[in-house]
Amino acid sequence: MAIMNYDVVIIGGGLSSSMAALRAASLGKKVALIQKAWGSTALGSGAFEIASEEGSYDIISAIDRIKKENPFHPYHYLNTENISQAVELLKKWLPIRMQGSYTENHLFLNDQGKNKKAAFALETQFVDFKVVSRKKILEIQSLNFLNINMLPQTLAKKLDNPEEVRKLGQEIKSKFQTSRYELILMPPILGLDFFTDMKREFESHVGIPTYELLGSINSVPGIRFQKALESAVRKAGVTYISGKAVSFMQEKKKVSSINVTSNEKNEVIEGNSFILATGKFISGGLFRDASFFKETLFHLPLFYQNQKINTESVKKLLRENYKDSQPVFQSGVKVNKDLVPLDEYNEPLFENLRACGTLLQGFDPYQDGTRFGVQILSGYKAADV
Amino acid sequence: MKWIYAKLNLAFALFMHLVWKRWTNYRGANVFLSLYKEDRILHLTSKSRQTFIPHQNCINCGLCVVQCEVTSESFYQTFMTPAHMIFSYSRSLPELFLNKDFLKYCTSCRGCEKVCPTEVPLTHVIEFVREMTEKKI
Amino acid sequence: MDAYDVIIIGGGVNGAGTARDCALRGLKTLLIEKKDLSGGTTGASSGMIHGGLRYLLHDVKTTETSSRDSGYIQKIAPFLLFRIPFLFLVKEKGANMELLETFFEVYDRYGKLKNSKPHVRLSHKDVLELESGLHFDGKGAISFDEWGIDPYRLCVLNAKDAELHGAKILLHSEVTDFLFQNKRITGVQVRTADGKKNQYLGKIILNLAGPWIPELCQKAGIALKLRPAKGVHIVFDRRISNIAFVTETIDGRSVFLLPYENTSIIGTTDDDFYGNPDDLDVTQDEVEYLMQAIEQIFPSIRNHRVISTYVGIRPTLYEWGKTEDSLSREHKIFDHETEGVPGLISMAGGKLASYRLMCEELTDLVCKKLNVKKSCETHINVLPGAQKELSFEELFTKAQEAKISAYALSRLYFRHGYECLMILEKMKKNPSLKRTICTSEPVLEAEIRHVIENEWATSLDDLGRRTRLGWGGCQGSECAWPAALILQEMLGIDPQKQMDIFLQKRWKSISPYLYGHSLSQEELKRQWLL
């Protein structure tokens, strides 16, 4: 059994853990990132939300409003003024470009025809309807009319080939009189690994600027972003360890090592500090079995609005109206201002463990529009302390 | 009246049963399985039973699809995707054998397993289906 | 004002079955349903056509008629049925197997009528070999089998056949009042979904509205009392076992775990219900009650994934002083002429398994009143799709020819019978219709278009009832939106509105028991669809 030692060990392979890894690496630490699989970051739409409110595009005021309305929101203890530093660090390493600003929201359109306010979007999807009029835009929400009977992921992979893009471009061109339009909006399927090149390729065939809609079901941009994150983290000198963190060892009130298993081998990863960024239910950071809610690695207590819920029945955490913010998705780990997980008496559980990302209690990542902000800010901060 | 007839009927049947029971063949698990052959009522062995539960972890997020090398365009209708296999085709035990035509495409590269968020043992499910397909019925 | 011989109120299996029977006998028939076909009790049933096993103890004739009718239903819609082998577990060590075996030997005699397999006597070891997931230390078991059916499809096919024979089907239209002429009911006032009011005249009005029967009777000035009972089922994401088991609840009732199509279901509760049948909720207690019972014999049940629950109201006949479970499952025809309101007949009670027989009896009465001589043919004439049977092997070849998944085709055949070839033809003409919309069931685009064109589907829920779209593991995460787009294209309905209604319904059905990876599924759904 191999034993390895690091300054910082990060558990989780999504956005907040990558942010933490980049930050820790930039501080000159020796960093390891344990990744079990892909999670909800790889299922994202391609847009990144910090905060939004109705009737305004201002992010700063939206953050203030959220803080006022939700006393448990992580923004209360995350330094929101750090957001520019965090984003810049992320941008510095990402091999793909994110566009946008951290003070003002943009208005995007997704492939279900819904408007979405967000601070950033991937370069190929950045069309701000606040400033662009929809009049002269050709919006193609689905490619079914071309008899393409493929899942978006498979199609995107196929369109990593310039020849296929050319064929698609010509079909679109002959189907619609593209010269009437100033801009084309496509579903986000133009390439998977080489999507910026493929966008340019497509534009050269249809002759007008082309952008992609935000993704929703089987979204491709999430996968692009996940892959980009992984390459950024690698480039920053972080060691990737693929496998599942199954258990940990502790010395007094400190975590000393993590046991990681994968198909090939078992490893023990030792570290000085640990960052937990395993996400919510999809990625298995949290799990609710027939009797308990649990945080799957450290068995941390879980909270909803500071109330411990590990043995609470699920029904009590559900609101009748589907679209309401659901307590079950707001529940998570309670932390102090240094992101150290706390128990119900507000005592730190492990001195050298921090938690970040969607694992934190207090916000519904898919409903209140603060997911990206919380992920990068908490990731940044977790590595900072 | 109906009640009395019903009881008499059963009593007579009991008598007949005791007389004939020595010659009846309807005994045992194998007889049961051969009777329901046409309905493809397979049973799960205790080995399959132990690993059966994670088969249902799939949430159809589709991440495995990108990883799968044989889910390319030309295979879409025949192989579909690992997600289809796990999420859909393996649900109904009597119909498992209908998947035999495209099982052969899977190369067991485990690419799909590496990205699966909910830890579905994808190659195991495919092996399970393969095994059930090959069962002679 | 249109005039009919018979106006049927209620689009459950009784309504659709009676409409078919009336239409086959040449009556001018109108079926009125306030929501969708099989949207009430029919859709919430366990979906079993059983042969009346328990009647062997006290009423042999009922067993015989039940079994015979089960045979008829197989004949008129063979594709719609699937065999469910049951194990009757003998838990007491001291039980007399000879007596039990005798009982099942007698049942075997009627089993021939419904094409059942003979019983098999199994030892303790055999039982565990067949199902190693059982917790069982009893004496042994005896096997028998019953038939499962898709009640939604049964109902739709009956209505379709009725329409083929001249009946008119009016969905999403509520009967608001009866029309009277000299104390005789001569017609109904109907409000359609878009608020229009129409009147229809009928010589005889049949009130087959199930749990809504008393409400309708009230409108006619009649007090009809039922003893409605609530029944809850839990649905699991796949076939946990191929064999069904019956066990006892904490209060000694029988509940079952049963492989149902490509899912498993647990059912059912039976509790007096006093509320509004339009507003039903599954409570956590009810789910827990069922889970605990099944856990006794199948300990791993809580690790299996629950994908939804459903609930319905049994319109049981009124009796005072009995527990819900011991209430008779018999049906009764109420000719309100005896109460001074001629022209209106109600029928309540009964069970899915005997729907055809009940409809026959009712139609006989209608014919007697209208002086029509023709006798019932619903057991001879097959339902649409039963013209010819296809074997698994034929399906396999056809699927390969058409280049679609054989599993998808076999599901399609199960729902549409021989008509699946019609849908396959569509796909051959237009290969883009091969697109898989719902992965989990699976449902292809051609089928969705087919049911919108031919089976009155106008919403995502209607599509679910007809094709099981959105009823698999992901509960619509992937399929609901593309299906809503097809509805928009064909019928011009706002897809966002459809989605909202659909998601709310699904949320309600899963929330009594949301845990394990169903919770992950909901998280994914929110990420994609919110």
Coordinates of N, CA and C in Angstrom, one line a residue, chain A residues 36-39 42-43 149-151 153-154 157-158 164 192 218-219 223 227 244 263-264 281-284, chain B residues 59-69 71-73 76-77 81 84 110 113-119:
Chain A
K36 N -13.4 11.0 -7.4 CA -14.1 9.7 -7.6 C -14.6 9.5 -9.0
A37 N -15.3 10.6 -9.4 CA -16.0 10.5 -10.8 C -16.4 11.9 -11.1
W38 N -17.2 12.1 -12.1 CA -17.7 13.4 -12.4 C -19.0 13.6 -11.6
G39 N -19.3 14.9 -11.4 CA -20.5 15.1 -10.6 C -21.3 16.2 -11.2
A42 N -20.1 18.6 -14.1 CA -20.1 18.1 -15.4 C -21.5 18.1 -16.0
L43 N -22.5 18.4 -15.2 CA -23.8 18.5 -15.7 C -24.3 19.9 -15.9
N149 N -30.5 11.7 -35.0 CA -31.1 10.9 -33.9 C -30.0 10.5 -33.0
M150 N -29.5 11.5 -32.3 CA -28.3 11.2 -31.4 C -28.5 12.0 -30.1
L151 N -27.9 11.5 -29.1 CA -27.9 12.3 -27.8 C -26.9 13.5 -28.1
Q153 N -24.5 14.6 -26.4 CA -23.1 14.3 -26.1 C -22.4 13.6 -27.3
T154 N -23.1 12.6 -27.8 CA -22.6 11.9 -28.9 C -22.4 12.8 -30.2
K157 N -19.4 15.0 -29.8 CA -18.2 14.3 -30.0 C -17.9 14.1 -31.5
K158 N -19.0 13.8 -32.2 CA -18.9 13.6 -33.6 C -18.5 15.0 -34.3
E164 N -17.3 17.1 -40.4 CA -18.7 17.0 -39.9 C -19.3 18.4 -39.7
L192 N -16.8 18.9 -28.7 CA -16.7 18.6 -27.3 C -15.3 19.1 -26.8
N218 N -29.0 16.7 -20.7 CA -27.8 16.2 -21.3 C -26.9 17.3 -21.9
S219 N -26.6 18.2 -21.0 CA -25.8 19.4 -21.5 C -24.4 19.1 -21.8
I223 N -19.7 19.2 -19.5 CA -18.6 18.2 -19.8 C -17.4 19.0 -20.2
K227 N -13.8 19.0 -18.1 CA -12.6 18.6 -18.7 C -11.5 19.8 -18.6
K244 N -12.0 6.5 -4.9 CA -13.0 6.9 -4.0 C -12.5 7.0 -2.6
N263 N -10.3 0.7 -8.7 CA -10.3 -0.6 -9.2 C -8.9 -1.2 -9.1
E264 N -7.9 -0.3 -9.3 CA -6.5 -0.9 -9.4 C -5.9 -1.1 -8.1
F281 N -26.1 15.2 -3.4 CA -26.6 13.9 -3.6 C -26.1 13.2 -4.9
I282 N -26.0 13.9 -6.0 CA -25.6 13.3 -7.2 C -24.2 12.7 -7.1
S283 N -23.3 13.5 -6.6 CA -21.9 13.0 -6.5 C -21.7 12.2 -5.3
G284 N -22.7 12.0 -4.5 CA -22.5 11.1 -3.3 C -21.9 11.7 -2.1
Chain B
I59 N -29.0 7.5 -12.5 CA -29.9 8.6 -12.6 C -30.0 9.1 -14.0
N60 N -29.5 8.4 -15.0 CA -29.6 8.8 -16.4 C -29.0 10.2 -16.7
C61 N -27.9 10.5 -16.1 CA -27.3 11.8 -16.3 C -26.6 11.8 -17.6
G62 N -26.2 10.7 -18.2 CA -25.7 10.7 -19.5 C -24.2 10.9 -19.6
L63 N -23.5 11.0 -18.4 CA -22.1 11.3 -18.5 C -21.3 10.2 -19.1
C64 N -21.8 8.9 -18.9 CA -21.1 7.8 -19.4 C -21.1 7.7 -20.9
V65 N -22.1 8.4 -21.5 CA -22.2 8.3 -22.9 C -21.0 8.9 -23.6
V66 N -20.5 10.0 -23.1 CA -19.3 10.6 -23.7 C -18.1 9.7 -23.6
Q67 N -18.0 8.9 -22.6 CA -16.9 8.1 -22.4 C -16.9 6.8 -23.2
C68 N -18.1 6.5 -23.7 CA -18.2 5.2 -24.3 C -17.7 5.2 -25.8
E69 N -16.8 4.4 -26.1 CA -16.2 4.4 -27.4 C -17.1 3.8 -28.5
T71 N -20.4 3.9 -28.5 CA -21.6 4.6 -28.8 C -21.3 5.7 -29.8
S72 N -21.1 5.4 -31.0 CA -20.9 6.4 -32.0 C -22.1 6.4 -32.8
E73 N -22.1 7.2 -33.8 CA -23.3 7.4 -34.6 C -23.9 6.1 -35.1
Y76 N -25.8 4.0 -32.8 CA -26.8 4.6 -31.9 C -28.0 3.7 -31.7
Q77 N -28.5 3.2 -32.8 CA -29.7 2.4 -32.7 C -29.5 1.0 -32.3
T81 N -26.7 3.4 -25.7 CA -25.6 3.9 -24.8 C -25.5 3.1 -23.5
H84 N -28.6 3.7 -21.5 CA -29.8 3.0 -21.9 C -29.8 1.6 -21.3
R110 N -14.4 0.0 -19.3 CA -14.6 0.6 -18.0 C -14.6 2.1 -18.1
E113 N -17.5 3.6 -16.2 CA -17.5 3.5 -14.8 C -16.7 4.6 -14.1
K114 N -15.7 5.1 -14.8 CA -14.7 6.1 -14.3 C -15.4 7.4 -14.0
V115 N -16.5 7.7 -14.8 CA -17.1 9.0 -14.6 C -18.4 8.9 -13.9
C116 N -18.9 7.8 -13.6 CA -20.3 7.6 -13.1 C -20.4 8.2 -11.7
P117 N -21.2 9.3 -11.6 CA -21.3 9.9 -10.2 C -22.0 9.0 -9.2
T118 N -22.9 8.1 -9.6 CA -23.6 7.3 -8.6 C -23.1 5.9 -8.5
E119 N -21.9 5.7 -9.0 CA -21.2 4.4 -8.8 C -21.9 3.2 -9.3

